[in-house]
Amino acid sequence: QIFGVGALDGAAFTKLVAKLGIESGRFVDPLVDPDAMKIRDANEWMNLSNLHREFLQLGRRERLAFVRDRVLRPITPELLVGQWEDTVPLLLPVVRDGGYLTLTALTALTADSPNPEIAHRLVAPGLFATVVIDRPEHMVLVTEQTLVAWDVSLETALETAYANLRTISQEPFIQLATGLWKAPWTDSYTSARVLLPEILQRVCTNPLVAVPARGELLVADPTVMSARVSLMSLVAMHETDSYPITRQIFHLEEKTLRVWTPQTSNAVLLADYMKCLADEKLEVYSAECEMREKLDSEIHAAQLSAIEVDDRVITQTMWLGDGIHELPPADIVLFVDMNTAQMPPPMWGV
């Protein structure tokens, strides 16, 4: 039997759930993190910690049915939506980047599934607030269809989620150096605290903030030069994890997040920081192109690249004529005459 061993550890249990989920059609293209016991697919996250504990308490012959019938049961509209009043305590906010929203829609299309139409609100350039239902076994995204079923506005759902997050966000930030702190939380909503300006303003006045990954939130005092430099260094050197958001640094002014313009005389550090932002654009654009080509092999997108010019890192793309169907946003657009293979000077910057 598949459960010939008395018990599976968390990593093995997670791999089993992923395998059976793919076989049953519940998962399409899941991102599996066995060590964290989490599975991400389409519009949901599955946190298996609690379910693993239940699994271990069952008899050997009961476990397979438990995984198939309990863990992998379909998320029906009734299970997802329920009653608004019952769901209110479970709502929490999650911060997303624009690339996530686009890739989620494209993933649904490639799987021939309905577009989840994630309910979201822009909170800063390239940064969005969404809402999830934080169930014990699943983190389920709230969609536009969910809001219609509840007959509530996105604003109401977000404010409810913010209020719930505030109640579990009272711990002090951890100081890393003079003027530099990191968030103390280890849950799945660490980065979401960037949506609570009153929490950040308690650390220092009008701070710089960064959310490179879902489990990270860094805060720096903009008046302390060493803190600004350290924050840029941490972001530039950040290793991509399973749930990246953005390496863009923001400046919180009262309650408004704005993109921060780096201020440093360190040309090397500035170039490293700008390059990591350019690389981030390349990664997202490449993933989008791959998805679009799966949908239509006849679609040809222009290449996007990053180059260094006068101690600056800029993005550029080339227009090669009628064979290109999509042109990405870039700092420089080059037009190439395919008849003469000559490349004139850049025509514009975007």
Coordinates of C-alpha atoms in Angstrom, one line a residue:
Q1 CA 0.0 0.0 0.0
I2 CA 1.0 3.6 -0.5
F3 CA 0.8 4.1 3.3
G4 CA 2.9 1.0 4.2
V5 CA 5.0 3.2 6.4
G6 CA 3.3 4.1 9.7
A7 CA 3.4 7.9 8.9
L8 CA 4.6 10.3 6.3
D9 CA 6.6 13.4 7.3
G10 CA 5.4 16.8 6.3
A11 CA 7.4 17.0 3.1
A12 CA 6.4 13.6 1.9
F13 CA 2.8 14.3 2.8
T14 CA 2.9 17.5 0.7
K15 CA 4.4 15.7 -2.3
L16 CA 1.7 13.0 -2.0
V17 CA -1.1 15.7 -2.0
A18 CA 0.4 17.4 -5.0
K19 CA 0.7 14.1 -6.9
L20 CA -2.9 13.0 -6.2
G21 CA -4.1 16.6 -6.9
I22 CA -2.6 16.6 -10.3
E23 CA -4.0 13.1 -11.1
S24 CA -7.5 14.1 -10.0
G25 CA -7.4 17.4 -11.9
R26 CA -7.6 19.6 -8.8
F27 CA -4.2 21.0 -9.5
V28 CA -3.0 22.2 -13.0
D29 CA 0.5 23.5 -12.6
P30 CA 1.2 23.6 -8.8
L31 CA 4.1 25.2 -7.2
V32 CA 5.0 22.8 -4.4
D33 CA 7.1 23.7 -1.3
P34 CA 7.5 20.4 0.6
D35 CA 9.6 21.9 3.4
A36 CA 7.0 24.6 4.2
M37 CA 4.1 22.2 3.5
K38 CA 2.5 24.5 1.0
I39 CA 1.1 24.2 -2.5
R40 CA 0.1 27.0 -4.7
D41 CA -2.0 26.6 -7.8
A42 CA -4.1 29.0 -9.9
N43 CA -6.1 31.1 -7.4
E44 CA -5.5 29.3 -4.2
W45 CA -2.8 28.4 -1.6
M46 CA -3.0 25.2 0.4
N47 CA -1.3 25.2 3.8
L48 CA -1.1 21.6 4.8
S49 CA 0.2 21.9 8.4
N50 CA -3.1 21.4 10.2
L51 CA -4.2 18.7 7.7
H52 CA -0.9 16.8 8.2
R53 CA -1.6 16.7 11.9
E54 CA -5.1 15.2 11.3
F55 CA -3.5 12.8 8.8
L56 CA -1.1 11.4 11.4
Q57 CA -3.9 10.7 13.8
L58 CA -5.7 8.5 11.4
G59 CA -5.3 4.8 10.9
R60 CA -3.2 3.5 8.1
R61 CA -6.2 2.4 6.0
E62 CA -8.0 5.7 6.4
R63 CA -5.3 8.0 5.2
L64 CA -5.6 7.7 1.4
A65 CA -9.4 8.4 1.6
F66 CA -8.6 11.4 3.9
V67 CA -6.3 12.9 1.3
R68 CA -8.7 12.4 -1.6
D69 CA -12.0 13.2 0.1
R70 CA -10.9 15.8 2.7
V71 CA -7.7 17.5 1.5
L72 CA -8.5 17.5 -2.2
R73 CA -12.2 18.0 -2.1
P74 CA -13.4 20.5 -4.8
I75 CA -13.7 24.1 -3.8
T76 CA -17.3 24.6 -4.7
P77 CA -18.9 28.1 -4.8
E78 CA -20.8 27.2 -1.6
L79 CA -17.6 26.2 0.3
L80 CA -15.7 29.3 -1.0
V81 CA -18.3 31.9 -0.5
G82 CA -20.5 30.8 2.4
Q83 CA -22.3 33.6 4.2
W84 CA -20.6 37.0 4.4
E85 CA -21.1 37.1 8.1
D86 CA -19.4 33.7 8.6
T87 CA -16.5 34.7 6.4
V88 CA -15.7 38.1 8.0
P89 CA -13.3 36.7 10.7
L90 CA -11.4 34.8 8.0
L91 CA -10.6 37.7 5.7
L92 CA -7.0 39.0 5.5
P93 CA -5.2 41.2 2.9
V94 CA -2.4 40.1 0.7
V95 CA -0.2 42.4 -1.3
R96 CA 0.5 41.5 -5.0
D97 CA 2.6 42.8 -7.9
G98 CA 1.1 43.5 -11.3
G99 CA 2.9 40.5 -12.8
Y100 CA 1.1 38.1 -10.5
L101 CA -2.3 39.3 -11.6
T102 CA -1.4 39.0 -15.2
L103 CA 0.2 35.6 -14.9
T104 CA -2.8 34.2 -12.8
A105 CA -5.2 35.2 -15.6
L106 CA -2.9 33.7 -18.3
T107 CA -2.4 30.5 -16.2
A108 CA -6.2 30.1 -16.1
L109 CA -6.4 30.5 -19.9
T110 CA -3.7 28.0 -20.6
A111 CA -5.5 25.5 -18.4
D112 CA -8.8 26.3 -20.2
S113 CA -10.2 27.4 -16.9
P114 CA -12.3 30.5 -16.2
N115 CA -10.4 33.7 -15.4
P116 CA -10.6 34.0 -11.6
E117 CA -10.8 37.9 -11.9
I118 CA -9.0 38.6 -8.7
A119 CA -10.5 41.5 -6.8
H120 CA -7.8 44.1 -6.3
R121 CA -7.0 47.7 -5.6
L122 CA -3.9 49.7 -6.7
V123 CA -2.0 50.9 -3.6
A124 CA 1.2 52.1 -5.3
P125 CA 2.7 51.9 -8.8
G126 CA 3.0 48.2 -9.6
L127 CA 1.6 47.1 -6.2
F128 CA -1.9 45.9 -5.5
A129 CA -4.0 44.9 -2.4
T130 CA -6.1 41.7 -2.6
V131 CA -8.2 39.8 -0.1
V132 CA -8.1 36.1 0.8
I133 CA -10.2 33.8 2.9
D134 CA -7.7 32.3 5.4
R135 CA -9.2 28.9 5.9
P136 CA -7.3 26.3 8.0
E137 CA -6.4 24.2 4.9
H138 CA -6.6 26.8 2.2
M139 CA -5.8 30.4 1.4
V140 CA -8.5 31.2 -1.2
L141 CA -8.5 34.4 -3.3
V142 CA -11.5 36.6 -3.2
T143 CA -12.7 37.3 -6.8
E144 CA -15.1 39.8 -8.3
Q145 CA -17.6 36.9 -8.5
T146 CA -17.2 36.4 -4.7
L147 CA -18.0 40.0 -4.0
V148 CA -21.1 39.8 -6.1
A149 CA -22.3 36.7 -4.3
W150 CA -21.6 38.4 -0.9
D151 CA -23.2 41.7 -2.2
V152 CA -20.4 43.7 -0.7
S153 CA -17.9 46.1 -2.2
L154 CA -14.2 45.6 -2.5
E155 CA -13.7 48.5 -0.2
T156 CA -15.7 46.8 2.5
A157 CA -13.9 43.5 2.1
L158 CA -10.5 45.2 2.2
E159 CA -11.3 47.3 5.3
T160 CA -12.5 44.2 7.0
A161 CA -9.4 42.3 6.1
Y162 CA -7.2 45.3 7.3
A163 CA -9.0 45.3 10.6
N164 CA -8.4 41.6 11.1
L165 CA -4.7 42.0 10.2
R166 CA -4.3 44.9 12.7
T167 CA -5.4 42.6 15.6
I168 CA -2.4 40.3 14.9
S169 CA 0.1 43.0 14.1
Q170 CA 1.0 44.6 17.5
E171 CA 4.5 43.2 18.0
P172 CA 7.4 45.7 17.7
F173 CA 9.7 45.5 14.7
I174 CA 13.1 43.9 15.0
Q175 CA 16.0 46.4 14.7
L176 CA 18.8 45.3 12.4
A177 CA 20.9 48.4 12.6
T178 CA 20.5 52.1 13.3
G179 CA 17.5 53.2 11.3
L180 CA 16.8 49.8 9.9
W181 CA 14.2 47.2 11.0
K182 CA 12.4 44.0 9.8
A183 CA 9.0 42.7 10.5
P184 CA 8.8 40.2 13.3
W185 CA 6.0 38.0 11.9
T186 CA 6.4 34.6 10.4
D187 CA 2.9 34.0 9.1
S188 CA 1.9 34.3 5.4
Y189 CA 0.9 38.0 5.8
T190 CA 4.2 39.6 6.8
S191 CA 4.4 41.7 3.6
A192 CA 0.7 42.6 3.9
R193 CA 1.5 44.9 6.8
V194 CA 2.8 47.4 4.2
L195 CA -0.9 48.1 3.7
L196 CA -1.2 49.3 7.3
P197 CA 0.4 52.7 7.4
E198 CA -0.2 53.2 11.1
I199 CA 1.8 50.1 11.9
L200 CA 4.8 51.4 9.8
Q201 CA 4.6 55.0 11.1
R202 CA 5.1 53.6 14.6
V203 CA 8.5 52.4 13.6
C204 CA 9.7 55.8 12.2
T205 CA 8.1 58.8 10.5
N206 CA 7.4 58.4 6.8
P207 CA 9.7 55.4 6.4
L208 CA 11.1 53.7 3.3
V209 CA 9.6 50.2 2.9
A210 CA 10.4 47.1 0.9
V211 CA 8.5 43.9 0.3
P212 CA 10.8 41.7 -1.8
A213 CA 8.8 38.5 -0.8
R214 CA 5.6 37.5 0.8
G215 CA 7.4 36.7 4.1
E216 CA 9.5 39.9 4.3
L217 CA 8.9 43.5 5.2
L218 CA 11.9 45.9 5.6
V219 CA 11.6 49.4 7.0
A220 CA 14.3 52.1 7.0
D221 CA 14.5 55.7 8.3
P222 CA 14.9 57.9 5.3
T223 CA 16.8 60.5 7.4
V224 CA 19.6 57.9 8.2
M225 CA 22.0 57.6 5.2
S226 CA 23.4 54.2 6.4
A227 CA 19.9 52.8 6.7
R228 CA 19.1 53.9 3.1
V229 CA 22.3 52.2 1.9
S230 CA 21.6 49.0 3.8
L231 CA 18.1 48.8 2.6
M232 CA 19.2 49.1 -1.0
S233 CA 21.9 46.5 -0.5
L234 CA 19.5 44.0 1.1
V235 CA 17.0 44.5 -1.7
A236 CA 19.7 44.3 -4.5
M237 CA 21.1 41.1 -3.1
H238 CA 17.8 39.5 -2.3
E239 CA 17.5 35.9 -3.4
T240 CA 14.2 35.1 -5.2
D241 CA 12.0 32.9 -3.1
S242 CA 8.9 31.0 -3.8
Y243 CA 6.6 34.0 -3.3
P244 CA 8.4 37.1 -4.7
I245 CA 6.6 40.4 -4.8
T246 CA 8.9 43.3 -5.8
R247 CA 12.4 44.7 -5.1
Q248 CA 11.1 48.2 -5.7
I249 CA 11.6 50.4 -2.6
F250 CA 8.7 52.6 -1.6
H251 CA 8.4 55.8 0.5
L252 CA 5.4 56.0 2.8
E253 CA 4.3 59.6 3.0
E254 CA 1.6 59.8 5.7
K255 CA -0.7 57.1 4.3
T256 CA 0.4 57.1 0.7
L257 CA 3.0 54.7 -0.8
R258 CA 5.2 56.2 -3.6
V259 CA 8.0 54.8 -5.6
W260 CA 11.3 55.9 -4.0
T261 CA 14.0 57.6 -6.1
P262 CA 17.4 56.3 -4.8
Q263 CA 19.7 58.9 -3.2
T264 CA 23.3 57.7 -2.9
S265 CA 26.7 58.7 -4.2
N266 CA 27.6 55.0 -4.3
A267 CA 27.5 54.4 -8.1
V268 CA 28.1 50.7 -7.8
L269 CA 25.3 50.2 -5.3
L270 CA 23.0 52.3 -7.4
A271 CA 23.8 50.3 -10.5
D272 CA 23.2 47.0 -8.5
Y273 CA 19.8 48.3 -7.3
M274 CA 18.7 49.5 -10.7
K275 CA 19.8 46.2 -12.3
C276 CA 17.8 44.1 -9.9
L277 CA 14.7 46.2 -10.8
A278 CA 15.5 45.7 -14.5
D279 CA 16.0 42.0 -14.0
E280 CA 12.7 41.8 -12.2
K281 CA 10.9 43.3 -15.3
L282 CA 12.7 40.8 -17.5
E283 CA 11.6 37.8 -15.4
V284 CA 8.0 38.9 -15.4
Y285 CA 8.0 39.7 -19.1
S286 CA 9.6 36.4 -20.0
A287 CA 7.1 34.5 -18.0
E288 CA 4.2 36.4 -19.7
C289 CA 5.7 35.7 -23.1
E290 CA 6.0 32.0 -22.3
M291 CA 2.3 31.8 -21.3
R292 CA 1.1 33.8 -24.3
E293 CA 3.0 31.5 -26.7
K294 CA 1.3 28.5 -25.1
L295 CA -2.0 30.1 -25.9
D296 CA -1.0 31.1 -29.5
S297 CA 2.2 29.8 -31.1
E298 CA 1.8 32.5 -33.8
I299 CA 2.3 35.3 -31.3
H300 CA 5.8 36.8 -31.4
A301 CA 6.8 39.2 -28.7
A302 CA 9.8 41.5 -28.9
Q303 CA 12.7 40.7 -26.7
L304 CA 13.4 42.8 -23.6
S305 CA 16.9 43.3 -22.3
A306 CA 18.8 45.4 -19.7
I307 CA 22.0 47.3 -20.5
E308 CA 24.3 49.7 -18.6
V309 CA 24.7 53.2 -20.0
D310 CA 26.7 55.8 -18.2
D311 CA 26.4 54.1 -14.8
R312 CA 22.7 53.6 -15.3
V313 CA 20.8 50.4 -16.0
I314 CA 18.0 50.7 -18.6
T315 CA 15.7 48.4 -20.5
Q316 CA 15.6 48.3 -24.2
T317 CA 13.6 46.4 -26.9
M318 CA 13.7 46.2 -30.7
W319 CA 11.0 46.6 -33.2
L320 CA 11.8 44.2 -36.1
G321 CA 8.8 44.9 -38.3
D322 CA 5.5 43.2 -38.9
G323 CA 6.7 39.9 -37.4
I324 CA 6.4 41.3 -33.9
H325 CA 3.0 41.4 -32.4
E326 CA 3.8 42.6 -28.9
L327 CA 6.2 45.4 -27.8
P328 CA 7.0 45.5 -24.0
P329 CA 7.3 48.8 -22.0
A330 CA 11.0 49.8 -22.1
D331 CA 13.2 52.8 -21.6
I332 CA 14.5 52.7 -25.2
V333 CA 12.9 51.3 -28.3
L334 CA 15.1 50.5 -31.3
F335 CA 13.7 50.3 -34.8
V336 CA 15.5 47.9 -37.1
D337 CA 15.2 48.1 -40.9
M338 CA 15.1 44.4 -41.8
N339 CA 15.7 45.2 -45.5
T340 CA 19.1 46.7 -44.8
A341 CA 19.7 45.2 -41.4
Q342 CA 20.7 48.7 -40.2
M343 CA 19.9 49.9 -36.7
P344 CA 19.1 53.6 -36.5
P345 CA 19.4 55.5 -33.3
P346 CA 16.7 55.0 -30.7
M347 CA 13.5 56.7 -31.7
W348 CA 11.9 57.2 -28.3
G349 CA 12.0 56.3 -24.6
V350 CA 8.9 55.1 -22.9

